[in-house]
CSV table of N, CA, C and O in Angstrom, one decimal:
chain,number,residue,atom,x,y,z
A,84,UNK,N,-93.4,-12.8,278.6
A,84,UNK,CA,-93.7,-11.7,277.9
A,84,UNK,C,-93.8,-12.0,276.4
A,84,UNK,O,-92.8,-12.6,275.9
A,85,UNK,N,-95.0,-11.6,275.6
A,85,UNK,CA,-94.9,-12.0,274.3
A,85,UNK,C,-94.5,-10.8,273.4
A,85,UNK,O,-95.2,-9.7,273.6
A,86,UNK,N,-93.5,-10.9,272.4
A,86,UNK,CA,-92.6,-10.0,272.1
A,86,UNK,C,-94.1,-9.4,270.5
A,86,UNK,O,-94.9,-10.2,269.9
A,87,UNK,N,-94.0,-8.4,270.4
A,87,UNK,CA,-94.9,-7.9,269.1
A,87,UNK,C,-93.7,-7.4,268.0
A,87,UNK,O,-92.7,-6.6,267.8
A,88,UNK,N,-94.7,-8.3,267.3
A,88,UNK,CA,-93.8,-7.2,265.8
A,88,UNK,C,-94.7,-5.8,264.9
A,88,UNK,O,-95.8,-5.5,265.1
A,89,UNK,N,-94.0,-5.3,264.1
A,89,UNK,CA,-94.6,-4.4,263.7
A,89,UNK,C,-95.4,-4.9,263.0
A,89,UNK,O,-95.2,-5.9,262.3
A,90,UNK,N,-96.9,-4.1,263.1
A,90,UNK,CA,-97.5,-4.2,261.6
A,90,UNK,C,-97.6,-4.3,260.8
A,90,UNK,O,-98.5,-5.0,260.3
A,91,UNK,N,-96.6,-3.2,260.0
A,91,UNK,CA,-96.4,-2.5,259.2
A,91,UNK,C,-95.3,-2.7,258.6
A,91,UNK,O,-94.7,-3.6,259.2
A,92,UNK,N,-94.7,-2.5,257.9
A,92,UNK,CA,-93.1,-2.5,257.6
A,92,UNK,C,-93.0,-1.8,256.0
A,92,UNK,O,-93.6,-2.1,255.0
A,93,UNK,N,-92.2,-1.0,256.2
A,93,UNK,CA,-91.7,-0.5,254.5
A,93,UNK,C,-91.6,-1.3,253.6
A,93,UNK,O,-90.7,-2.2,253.7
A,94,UNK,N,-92.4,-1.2,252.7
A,94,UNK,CA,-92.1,-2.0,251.0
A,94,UNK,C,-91.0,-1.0,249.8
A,94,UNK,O,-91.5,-0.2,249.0
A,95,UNK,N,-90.0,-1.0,249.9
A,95,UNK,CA,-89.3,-0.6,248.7
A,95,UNK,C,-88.9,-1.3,248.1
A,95,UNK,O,-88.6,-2.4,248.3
A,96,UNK,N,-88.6,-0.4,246.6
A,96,UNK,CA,-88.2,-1.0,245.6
A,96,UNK,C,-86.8,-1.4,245.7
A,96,UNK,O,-86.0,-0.6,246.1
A,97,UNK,N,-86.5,-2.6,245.3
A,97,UNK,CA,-85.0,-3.4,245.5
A,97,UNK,C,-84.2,-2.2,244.5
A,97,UNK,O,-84.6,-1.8,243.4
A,98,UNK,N,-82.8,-1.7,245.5
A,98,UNK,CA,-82.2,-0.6,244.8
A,98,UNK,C,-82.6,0.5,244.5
A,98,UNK,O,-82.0,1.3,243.7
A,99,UNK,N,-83.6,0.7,245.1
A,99,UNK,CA,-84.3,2.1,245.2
A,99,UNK,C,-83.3,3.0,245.0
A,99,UNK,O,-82.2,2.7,245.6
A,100,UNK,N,-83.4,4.3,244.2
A,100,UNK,CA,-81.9,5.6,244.3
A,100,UNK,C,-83.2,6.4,244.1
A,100,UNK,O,-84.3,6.0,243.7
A,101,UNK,N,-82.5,7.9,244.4
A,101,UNK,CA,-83.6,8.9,243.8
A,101,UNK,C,-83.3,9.4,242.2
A,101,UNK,O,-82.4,9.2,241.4
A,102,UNK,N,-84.3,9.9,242.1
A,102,UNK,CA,-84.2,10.1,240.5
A,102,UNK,C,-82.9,11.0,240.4
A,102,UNK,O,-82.5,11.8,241.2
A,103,UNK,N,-82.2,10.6,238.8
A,103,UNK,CA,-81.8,11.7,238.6
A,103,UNK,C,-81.7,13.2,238.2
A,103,UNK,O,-81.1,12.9,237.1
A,104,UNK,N,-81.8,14.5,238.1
A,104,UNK,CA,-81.9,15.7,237.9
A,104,UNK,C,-82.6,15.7,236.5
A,104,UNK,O,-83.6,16.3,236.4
A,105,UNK,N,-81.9,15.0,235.2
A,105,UNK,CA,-82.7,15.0,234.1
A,105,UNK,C,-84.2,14.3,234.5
A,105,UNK,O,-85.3,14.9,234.3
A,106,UNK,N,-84.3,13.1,235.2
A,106,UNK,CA,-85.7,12.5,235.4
A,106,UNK,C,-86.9,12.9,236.4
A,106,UNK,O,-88.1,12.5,236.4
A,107,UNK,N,-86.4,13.9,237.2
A,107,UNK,CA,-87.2,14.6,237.6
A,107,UNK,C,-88.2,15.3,237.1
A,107,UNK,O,-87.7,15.8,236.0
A,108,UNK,N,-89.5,15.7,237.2
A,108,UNK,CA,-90.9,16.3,237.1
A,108,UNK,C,-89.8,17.9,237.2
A,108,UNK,O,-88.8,18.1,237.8
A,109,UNK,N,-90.6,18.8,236.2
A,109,UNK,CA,-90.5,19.6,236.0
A,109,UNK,C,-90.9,20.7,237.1
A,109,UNK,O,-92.1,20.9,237.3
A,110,UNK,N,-90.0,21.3,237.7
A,110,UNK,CA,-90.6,21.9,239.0
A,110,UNK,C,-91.8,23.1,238.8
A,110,UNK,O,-91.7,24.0,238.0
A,111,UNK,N,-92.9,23.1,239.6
A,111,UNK,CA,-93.9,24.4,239.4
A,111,UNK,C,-94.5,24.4,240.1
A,111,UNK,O,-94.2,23.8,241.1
A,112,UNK,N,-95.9,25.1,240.0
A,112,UNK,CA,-97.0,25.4,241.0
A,112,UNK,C,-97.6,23.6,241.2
A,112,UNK,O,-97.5,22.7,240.4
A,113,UNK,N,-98.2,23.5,242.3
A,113,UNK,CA,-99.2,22.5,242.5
A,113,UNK,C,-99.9,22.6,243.0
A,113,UNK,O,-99.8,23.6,243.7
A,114,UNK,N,-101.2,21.8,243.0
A,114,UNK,CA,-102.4,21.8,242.7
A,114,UNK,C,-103.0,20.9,244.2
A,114,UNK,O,-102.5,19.8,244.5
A,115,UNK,N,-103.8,21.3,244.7
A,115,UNK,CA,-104.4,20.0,245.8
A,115,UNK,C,-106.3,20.3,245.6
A,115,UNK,O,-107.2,21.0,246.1
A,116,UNK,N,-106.0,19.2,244.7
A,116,UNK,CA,-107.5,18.8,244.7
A,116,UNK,C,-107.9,17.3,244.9
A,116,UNK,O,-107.2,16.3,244.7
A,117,UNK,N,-109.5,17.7,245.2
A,117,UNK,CA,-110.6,18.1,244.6
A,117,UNK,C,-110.5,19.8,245.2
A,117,UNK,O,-110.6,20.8,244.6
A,118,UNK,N,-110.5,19.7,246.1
A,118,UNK,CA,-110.6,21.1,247.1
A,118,UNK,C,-109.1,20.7,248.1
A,118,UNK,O,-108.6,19.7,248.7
A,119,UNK,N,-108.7,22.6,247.8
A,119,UNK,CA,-107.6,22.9,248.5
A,119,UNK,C,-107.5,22.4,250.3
A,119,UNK,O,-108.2,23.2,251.0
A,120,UNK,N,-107.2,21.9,250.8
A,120,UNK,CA,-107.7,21.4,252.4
A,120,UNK,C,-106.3,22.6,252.9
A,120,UNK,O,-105.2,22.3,252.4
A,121,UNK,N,-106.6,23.8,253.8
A,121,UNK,CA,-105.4,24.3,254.7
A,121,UNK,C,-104.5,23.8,255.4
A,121,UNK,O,-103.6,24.4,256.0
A,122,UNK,N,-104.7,22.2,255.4
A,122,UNK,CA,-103.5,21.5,256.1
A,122,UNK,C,-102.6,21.1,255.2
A,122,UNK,O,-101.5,21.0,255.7
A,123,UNK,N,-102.7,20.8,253.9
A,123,UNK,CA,-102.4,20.2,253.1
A,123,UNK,C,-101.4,21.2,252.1
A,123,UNK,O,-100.2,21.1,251.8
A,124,UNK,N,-102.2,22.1,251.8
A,124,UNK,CA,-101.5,23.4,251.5
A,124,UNK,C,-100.4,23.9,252.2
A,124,UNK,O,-99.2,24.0,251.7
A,125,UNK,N,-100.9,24.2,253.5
A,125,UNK,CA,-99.7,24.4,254.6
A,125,UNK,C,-98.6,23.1,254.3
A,125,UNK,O,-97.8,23.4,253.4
A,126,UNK,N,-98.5,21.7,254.9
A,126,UNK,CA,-97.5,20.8,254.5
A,126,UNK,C,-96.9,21.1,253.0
A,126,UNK,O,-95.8,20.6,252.8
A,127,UNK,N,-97.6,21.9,251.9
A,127,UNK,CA,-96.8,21.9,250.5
A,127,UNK,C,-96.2,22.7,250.5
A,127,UNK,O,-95.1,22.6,249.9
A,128,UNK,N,-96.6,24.2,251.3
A,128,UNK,CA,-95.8,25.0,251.3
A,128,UNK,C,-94.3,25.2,252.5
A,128,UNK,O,-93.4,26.0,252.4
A,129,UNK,N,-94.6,24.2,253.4
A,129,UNK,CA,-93.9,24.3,254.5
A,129,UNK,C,-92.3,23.6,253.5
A,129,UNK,O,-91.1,23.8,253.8
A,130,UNK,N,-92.8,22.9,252.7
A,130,UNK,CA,-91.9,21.5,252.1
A,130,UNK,C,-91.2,22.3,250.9
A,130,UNK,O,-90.4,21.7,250.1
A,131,UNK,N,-91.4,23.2,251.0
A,131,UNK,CA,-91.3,24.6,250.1
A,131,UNK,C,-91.4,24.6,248.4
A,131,UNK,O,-90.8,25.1,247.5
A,132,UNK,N,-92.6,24.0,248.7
A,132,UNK,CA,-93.5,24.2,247.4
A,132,UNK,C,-94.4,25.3,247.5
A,132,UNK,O,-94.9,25.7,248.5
A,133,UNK,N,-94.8,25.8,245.6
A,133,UNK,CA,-95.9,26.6,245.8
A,133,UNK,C,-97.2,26.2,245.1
A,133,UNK,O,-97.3,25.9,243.9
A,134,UNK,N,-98.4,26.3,246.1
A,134,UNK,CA,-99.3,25.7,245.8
A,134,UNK,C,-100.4,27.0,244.7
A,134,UNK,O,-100.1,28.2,244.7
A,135,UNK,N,-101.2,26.7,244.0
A,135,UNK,CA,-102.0,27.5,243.0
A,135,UNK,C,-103.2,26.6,242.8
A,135,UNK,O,-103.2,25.4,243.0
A,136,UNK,N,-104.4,27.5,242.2
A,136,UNK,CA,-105.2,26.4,241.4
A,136,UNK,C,-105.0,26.1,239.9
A,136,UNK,O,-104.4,26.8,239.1
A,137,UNK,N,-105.7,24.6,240.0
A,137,UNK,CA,-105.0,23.9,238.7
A,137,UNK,C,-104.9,25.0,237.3
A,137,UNK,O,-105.9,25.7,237.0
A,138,UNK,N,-103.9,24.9,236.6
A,138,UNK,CA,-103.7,25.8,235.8
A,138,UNK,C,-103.1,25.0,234.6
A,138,UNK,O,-103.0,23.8,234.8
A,139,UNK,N,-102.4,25.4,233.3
A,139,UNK,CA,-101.6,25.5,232.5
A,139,UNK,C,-100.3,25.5,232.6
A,139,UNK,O,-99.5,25.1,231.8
A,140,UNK,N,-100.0,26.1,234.3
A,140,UNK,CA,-98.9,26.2,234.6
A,140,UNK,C,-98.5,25.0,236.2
A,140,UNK,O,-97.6,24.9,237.0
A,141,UNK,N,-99.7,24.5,235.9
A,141,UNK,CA,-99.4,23.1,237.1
A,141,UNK,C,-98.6,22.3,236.8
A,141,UNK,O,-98.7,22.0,235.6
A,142,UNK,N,-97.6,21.7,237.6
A,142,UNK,CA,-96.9,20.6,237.3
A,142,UNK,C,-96.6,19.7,238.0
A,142,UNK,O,-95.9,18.8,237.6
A,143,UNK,N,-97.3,19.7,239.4
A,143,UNK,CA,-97.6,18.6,240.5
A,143,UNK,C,-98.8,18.7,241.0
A,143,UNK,O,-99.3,19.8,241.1
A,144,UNK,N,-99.4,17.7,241.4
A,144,UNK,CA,-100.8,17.7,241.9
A,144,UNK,C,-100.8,16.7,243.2
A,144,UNK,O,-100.1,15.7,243.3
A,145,UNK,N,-101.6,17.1,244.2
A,145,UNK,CA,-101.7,16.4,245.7
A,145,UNK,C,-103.6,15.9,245.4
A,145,UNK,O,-104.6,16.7,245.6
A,146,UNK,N,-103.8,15.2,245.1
A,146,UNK,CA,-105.3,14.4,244.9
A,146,UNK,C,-105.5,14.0,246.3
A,146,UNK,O,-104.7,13.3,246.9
A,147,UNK,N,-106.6,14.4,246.8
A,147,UNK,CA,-106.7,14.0,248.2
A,147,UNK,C,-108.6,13.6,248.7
A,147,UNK,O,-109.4,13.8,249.7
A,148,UNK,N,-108.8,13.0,247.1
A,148,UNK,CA,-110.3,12.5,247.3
A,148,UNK,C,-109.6,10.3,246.8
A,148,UNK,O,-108.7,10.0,246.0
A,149,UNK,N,-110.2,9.4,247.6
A,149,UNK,CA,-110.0,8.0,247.3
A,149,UNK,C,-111.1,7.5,246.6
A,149,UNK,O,-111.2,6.4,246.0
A,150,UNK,N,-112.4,8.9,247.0
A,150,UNK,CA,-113.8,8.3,247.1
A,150,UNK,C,-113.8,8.7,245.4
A,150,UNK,O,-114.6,8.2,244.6
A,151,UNK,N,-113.1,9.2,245.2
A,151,UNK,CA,-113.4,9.7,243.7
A,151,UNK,C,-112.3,9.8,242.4
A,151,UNK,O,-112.1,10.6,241.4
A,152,UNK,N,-111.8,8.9,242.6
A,152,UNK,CA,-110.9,8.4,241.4
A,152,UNK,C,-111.2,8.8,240.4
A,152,UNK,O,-110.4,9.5,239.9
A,153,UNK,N,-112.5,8.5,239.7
A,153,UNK,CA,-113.1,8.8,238.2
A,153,UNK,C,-112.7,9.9,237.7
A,153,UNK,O,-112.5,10.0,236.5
A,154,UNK,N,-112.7,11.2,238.9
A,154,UNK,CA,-112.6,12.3,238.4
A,154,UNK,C,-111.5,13.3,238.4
A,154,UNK,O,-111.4,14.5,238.4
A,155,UNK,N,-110.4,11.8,238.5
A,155,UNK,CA,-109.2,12.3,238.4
A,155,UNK,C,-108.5,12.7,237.1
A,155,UNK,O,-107.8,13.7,237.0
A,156,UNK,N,-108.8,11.3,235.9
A,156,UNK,CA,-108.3,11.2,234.6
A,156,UNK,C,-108.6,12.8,233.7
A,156,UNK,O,-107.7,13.4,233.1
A,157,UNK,N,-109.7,13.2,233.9
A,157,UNK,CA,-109.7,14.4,233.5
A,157,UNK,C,-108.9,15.7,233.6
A,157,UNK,O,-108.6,16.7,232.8
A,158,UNK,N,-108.5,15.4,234.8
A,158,UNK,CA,-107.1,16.4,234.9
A,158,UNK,C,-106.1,16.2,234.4
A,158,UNK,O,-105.5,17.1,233.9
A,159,UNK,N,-105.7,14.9,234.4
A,159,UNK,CA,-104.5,14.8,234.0
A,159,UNK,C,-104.3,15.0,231.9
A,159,UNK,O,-103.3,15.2,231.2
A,160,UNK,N,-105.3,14.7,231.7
A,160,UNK,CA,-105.8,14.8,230.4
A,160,UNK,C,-106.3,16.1,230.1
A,160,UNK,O,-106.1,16.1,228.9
A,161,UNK,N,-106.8,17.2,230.4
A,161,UNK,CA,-106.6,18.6,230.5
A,161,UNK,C,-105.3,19.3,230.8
A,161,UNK,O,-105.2,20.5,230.4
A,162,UNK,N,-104.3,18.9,231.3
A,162,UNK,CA,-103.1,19.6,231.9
A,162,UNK,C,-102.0,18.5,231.6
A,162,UNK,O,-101.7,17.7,232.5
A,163,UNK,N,-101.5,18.4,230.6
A,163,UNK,CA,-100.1,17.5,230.2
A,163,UNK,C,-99.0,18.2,230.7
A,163,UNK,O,-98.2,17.4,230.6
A,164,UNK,N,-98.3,19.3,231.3
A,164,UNK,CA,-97.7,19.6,231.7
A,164,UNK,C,-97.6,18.9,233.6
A,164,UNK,O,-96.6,19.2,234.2
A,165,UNK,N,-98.5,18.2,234.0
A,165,UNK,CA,-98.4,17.6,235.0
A,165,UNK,C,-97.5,16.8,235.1
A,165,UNK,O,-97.5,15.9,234.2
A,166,UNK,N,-96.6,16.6,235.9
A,166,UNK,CA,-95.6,15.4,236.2
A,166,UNK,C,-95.2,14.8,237.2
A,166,UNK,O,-94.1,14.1,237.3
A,167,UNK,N,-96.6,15.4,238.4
A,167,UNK,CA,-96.1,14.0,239.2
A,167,UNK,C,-97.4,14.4,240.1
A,167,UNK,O,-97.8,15.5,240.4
A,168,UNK,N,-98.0,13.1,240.5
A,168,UNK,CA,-99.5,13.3,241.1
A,168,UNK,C,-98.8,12.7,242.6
A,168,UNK,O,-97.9,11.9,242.8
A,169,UNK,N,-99.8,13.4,243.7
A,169,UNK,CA,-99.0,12.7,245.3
A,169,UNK,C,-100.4,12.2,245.7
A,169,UNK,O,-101.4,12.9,245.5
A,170,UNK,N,-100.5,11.1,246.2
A,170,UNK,CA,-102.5,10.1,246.2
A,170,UNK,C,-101.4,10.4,248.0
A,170,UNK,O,-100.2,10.1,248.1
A,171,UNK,N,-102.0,10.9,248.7
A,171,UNK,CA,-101.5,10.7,250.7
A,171,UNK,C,-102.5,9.9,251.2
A,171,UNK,O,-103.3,10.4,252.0
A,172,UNK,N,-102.5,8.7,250.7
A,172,UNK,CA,-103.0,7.5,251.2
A,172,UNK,C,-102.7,6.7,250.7
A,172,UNK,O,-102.6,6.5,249.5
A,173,UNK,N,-102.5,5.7,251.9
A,173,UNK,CA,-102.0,3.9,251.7
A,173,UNK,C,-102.8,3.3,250.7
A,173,UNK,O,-102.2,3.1,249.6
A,174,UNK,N,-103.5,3.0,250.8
A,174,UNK,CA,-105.0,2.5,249.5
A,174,UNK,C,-104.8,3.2,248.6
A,174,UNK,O,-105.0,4.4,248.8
A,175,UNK,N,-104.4,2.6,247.5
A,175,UNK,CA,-104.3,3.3,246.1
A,175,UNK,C,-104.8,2.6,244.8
A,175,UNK,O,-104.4,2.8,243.7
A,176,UNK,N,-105.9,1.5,245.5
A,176,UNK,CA,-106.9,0.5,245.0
A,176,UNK,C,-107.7,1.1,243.6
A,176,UNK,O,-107.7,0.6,242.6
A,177,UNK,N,-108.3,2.1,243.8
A,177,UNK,CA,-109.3,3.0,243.6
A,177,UNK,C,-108.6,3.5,242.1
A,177,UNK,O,-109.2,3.7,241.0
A,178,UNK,N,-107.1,3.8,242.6
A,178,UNK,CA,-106.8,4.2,241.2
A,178,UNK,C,-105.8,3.2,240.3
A,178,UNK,O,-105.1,3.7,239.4
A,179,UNK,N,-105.7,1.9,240.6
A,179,UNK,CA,-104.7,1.3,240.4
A,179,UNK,C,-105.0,1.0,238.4
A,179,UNK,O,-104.1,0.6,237.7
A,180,UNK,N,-106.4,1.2,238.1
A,180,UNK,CA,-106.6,1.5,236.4
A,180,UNK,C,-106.1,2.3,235.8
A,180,UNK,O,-105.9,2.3,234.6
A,181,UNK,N,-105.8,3.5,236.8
A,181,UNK,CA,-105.6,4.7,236.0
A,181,UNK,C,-103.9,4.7,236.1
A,181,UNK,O,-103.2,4.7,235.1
A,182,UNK,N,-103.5,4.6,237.2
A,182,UNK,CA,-102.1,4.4,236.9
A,182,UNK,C,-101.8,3.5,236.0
A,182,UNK,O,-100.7,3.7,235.5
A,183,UNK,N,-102.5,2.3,235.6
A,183,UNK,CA,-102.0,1.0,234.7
A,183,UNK,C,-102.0,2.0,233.3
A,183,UNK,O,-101.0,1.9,232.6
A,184,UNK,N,-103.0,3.0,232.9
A,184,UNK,CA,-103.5,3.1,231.8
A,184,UNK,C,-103.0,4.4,231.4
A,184,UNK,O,-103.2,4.8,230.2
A,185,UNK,N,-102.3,5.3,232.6
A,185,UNK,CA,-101.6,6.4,232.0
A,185,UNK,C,-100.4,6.4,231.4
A,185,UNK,O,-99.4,6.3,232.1
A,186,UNK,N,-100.3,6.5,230.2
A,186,UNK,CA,-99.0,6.5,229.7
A,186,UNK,C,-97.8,7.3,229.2
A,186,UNK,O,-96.8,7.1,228.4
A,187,UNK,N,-98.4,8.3,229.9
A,187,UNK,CA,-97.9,9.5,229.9
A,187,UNK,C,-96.1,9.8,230.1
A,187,UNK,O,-95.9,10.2,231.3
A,188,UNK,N,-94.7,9.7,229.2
A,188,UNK,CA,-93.6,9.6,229.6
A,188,UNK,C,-93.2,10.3,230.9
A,188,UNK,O,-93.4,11.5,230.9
A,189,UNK,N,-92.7,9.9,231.8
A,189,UNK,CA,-92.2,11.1,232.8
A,189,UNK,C,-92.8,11.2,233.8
A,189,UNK,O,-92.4,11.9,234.7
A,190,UNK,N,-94.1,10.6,233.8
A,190,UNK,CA,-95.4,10.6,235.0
A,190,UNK,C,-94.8,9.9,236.4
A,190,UNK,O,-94.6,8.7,236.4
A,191,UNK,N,-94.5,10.8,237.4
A,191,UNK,CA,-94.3,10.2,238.7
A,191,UNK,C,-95.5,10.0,239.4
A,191,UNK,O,-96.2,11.0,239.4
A,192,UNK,N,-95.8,9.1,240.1
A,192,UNK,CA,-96.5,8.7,241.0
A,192,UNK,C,-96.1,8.7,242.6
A,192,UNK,O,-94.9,8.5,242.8
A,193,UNK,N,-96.9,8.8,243.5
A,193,UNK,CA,-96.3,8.6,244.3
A,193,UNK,C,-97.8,8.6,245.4
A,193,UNK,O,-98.8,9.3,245.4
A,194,UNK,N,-97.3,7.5,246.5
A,194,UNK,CA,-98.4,7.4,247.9
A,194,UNK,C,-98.0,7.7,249.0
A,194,UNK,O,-96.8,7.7,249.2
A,195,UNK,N,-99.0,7.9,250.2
A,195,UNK,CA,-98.6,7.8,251.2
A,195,UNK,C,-97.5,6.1,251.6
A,195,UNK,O,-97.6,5.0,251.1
A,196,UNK,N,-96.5,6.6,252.7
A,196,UNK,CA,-95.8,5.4,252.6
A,196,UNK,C,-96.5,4.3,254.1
A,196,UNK,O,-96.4,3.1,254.4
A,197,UNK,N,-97.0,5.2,254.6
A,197,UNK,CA,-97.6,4.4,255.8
A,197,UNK,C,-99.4,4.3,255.6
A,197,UNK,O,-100.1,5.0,254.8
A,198,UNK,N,-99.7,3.4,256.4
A,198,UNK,CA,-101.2,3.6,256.3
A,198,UNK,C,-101.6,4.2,257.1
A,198,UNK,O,-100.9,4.2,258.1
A,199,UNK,N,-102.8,4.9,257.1
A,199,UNK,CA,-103.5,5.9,258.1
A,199,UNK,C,-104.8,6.1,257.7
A,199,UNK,O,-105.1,6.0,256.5
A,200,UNK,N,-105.5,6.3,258.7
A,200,UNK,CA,-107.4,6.2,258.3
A,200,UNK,C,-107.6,6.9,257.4
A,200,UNK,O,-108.3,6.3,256.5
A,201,UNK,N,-107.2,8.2,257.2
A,201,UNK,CA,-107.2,9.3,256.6
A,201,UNK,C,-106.2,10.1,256.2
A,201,UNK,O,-105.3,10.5,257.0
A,202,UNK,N,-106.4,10.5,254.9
A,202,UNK,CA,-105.5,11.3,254.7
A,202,UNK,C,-105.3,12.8,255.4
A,202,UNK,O,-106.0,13.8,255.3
A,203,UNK,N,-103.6,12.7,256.1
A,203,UNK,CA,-103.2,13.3,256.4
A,203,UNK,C,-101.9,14.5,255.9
A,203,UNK,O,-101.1,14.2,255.0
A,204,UNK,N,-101.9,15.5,256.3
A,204,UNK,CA,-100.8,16.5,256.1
A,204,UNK,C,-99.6,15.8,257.1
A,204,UNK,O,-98.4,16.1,256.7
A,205,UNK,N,-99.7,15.4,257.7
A,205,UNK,CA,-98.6,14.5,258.7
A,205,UNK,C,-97.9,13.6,258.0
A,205,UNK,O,-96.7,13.4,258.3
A,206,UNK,N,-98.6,12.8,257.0
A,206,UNK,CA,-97.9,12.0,255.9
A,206,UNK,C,-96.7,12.1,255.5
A,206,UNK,O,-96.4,13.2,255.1
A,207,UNK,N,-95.8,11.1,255.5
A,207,UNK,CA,-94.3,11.6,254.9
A,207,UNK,C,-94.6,12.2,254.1
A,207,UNK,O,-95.3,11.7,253.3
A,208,UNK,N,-94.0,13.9,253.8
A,208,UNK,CA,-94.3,14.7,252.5
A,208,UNK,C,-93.0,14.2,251.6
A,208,UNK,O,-91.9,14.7,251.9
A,209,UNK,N,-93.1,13.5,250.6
A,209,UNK,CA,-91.8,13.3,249.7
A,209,UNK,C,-92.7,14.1,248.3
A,209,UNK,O,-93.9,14.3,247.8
A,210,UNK,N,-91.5,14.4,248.1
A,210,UNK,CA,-91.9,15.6,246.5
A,210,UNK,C,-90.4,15.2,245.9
A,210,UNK,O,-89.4,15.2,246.5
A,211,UNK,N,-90.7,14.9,244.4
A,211,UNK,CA,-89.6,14.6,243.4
A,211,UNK,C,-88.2,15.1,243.0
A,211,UNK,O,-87.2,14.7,242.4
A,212,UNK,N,-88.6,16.4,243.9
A,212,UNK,CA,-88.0,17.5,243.8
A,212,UNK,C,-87.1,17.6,245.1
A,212,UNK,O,-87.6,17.2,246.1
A,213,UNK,N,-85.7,18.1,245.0
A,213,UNK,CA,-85.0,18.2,245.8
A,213,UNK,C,-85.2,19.9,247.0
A,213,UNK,O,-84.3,20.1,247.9
């Protein structure tokens, strides 16, 4: 019998902790674009977040296009009250400029932790927020 190993395996950060209460993203409405997807929404609200369109008063955003990076900078550069973007996909190729080049203090990032063809609402939902 030939024994298989996983594929896959978690990459974390050595000493990983969660943030502390001061370092956390400022809690508020979020945003899932390009377009709102009803799975997606549902998973933010289930996680008991509330979802809105992007506004003034956004402060998390769920980006759920890979094909379209370009037209992400714009948001975040329109809405500085943003603080923490969720990309729910493994491949985060597409935007690895923009994260280099935002330097925004306080900016959380965050990806899907597994890979999957597509982005899904099944995705580990982690949010900054307790």
């Amino acid at each position: 019998m030939i024994e298989s190993s996983p594929q896959h395996r978690a990459v974390l950060a050595p000493g990983g902790v969660p943030l502390a209460p001061g370092e956390r993203p400022e809690p508020g409405p979020i945003a899932v674009l390009p377009t709102a997807e009803p799975s997606f929404v549902a998973a933010v609200e289930a996680a008991g977040g509330t979802v809105e369109p992007l506004s003034d008063r956004t402060r998390g955003v769920v980006w759920l296009s890979n094909k379209d990076a370009a037209a992400f900078p714009p948001v975040l550069e329109a809405h500085p009250g943003i603080g923490w973007v969720q990309l729910p996909f493994a491949g985060v190729d597409a935007f690895a400029g923009i994260i280099a080049s935002e330097d925004r203090p306080g900016l959380i990032w965050t990806s899907a932790k597994e890979p999957t063809r597509s982005p899904s609402p099944s995705t580990r939902w982690r949010s900054p927020w307790p």
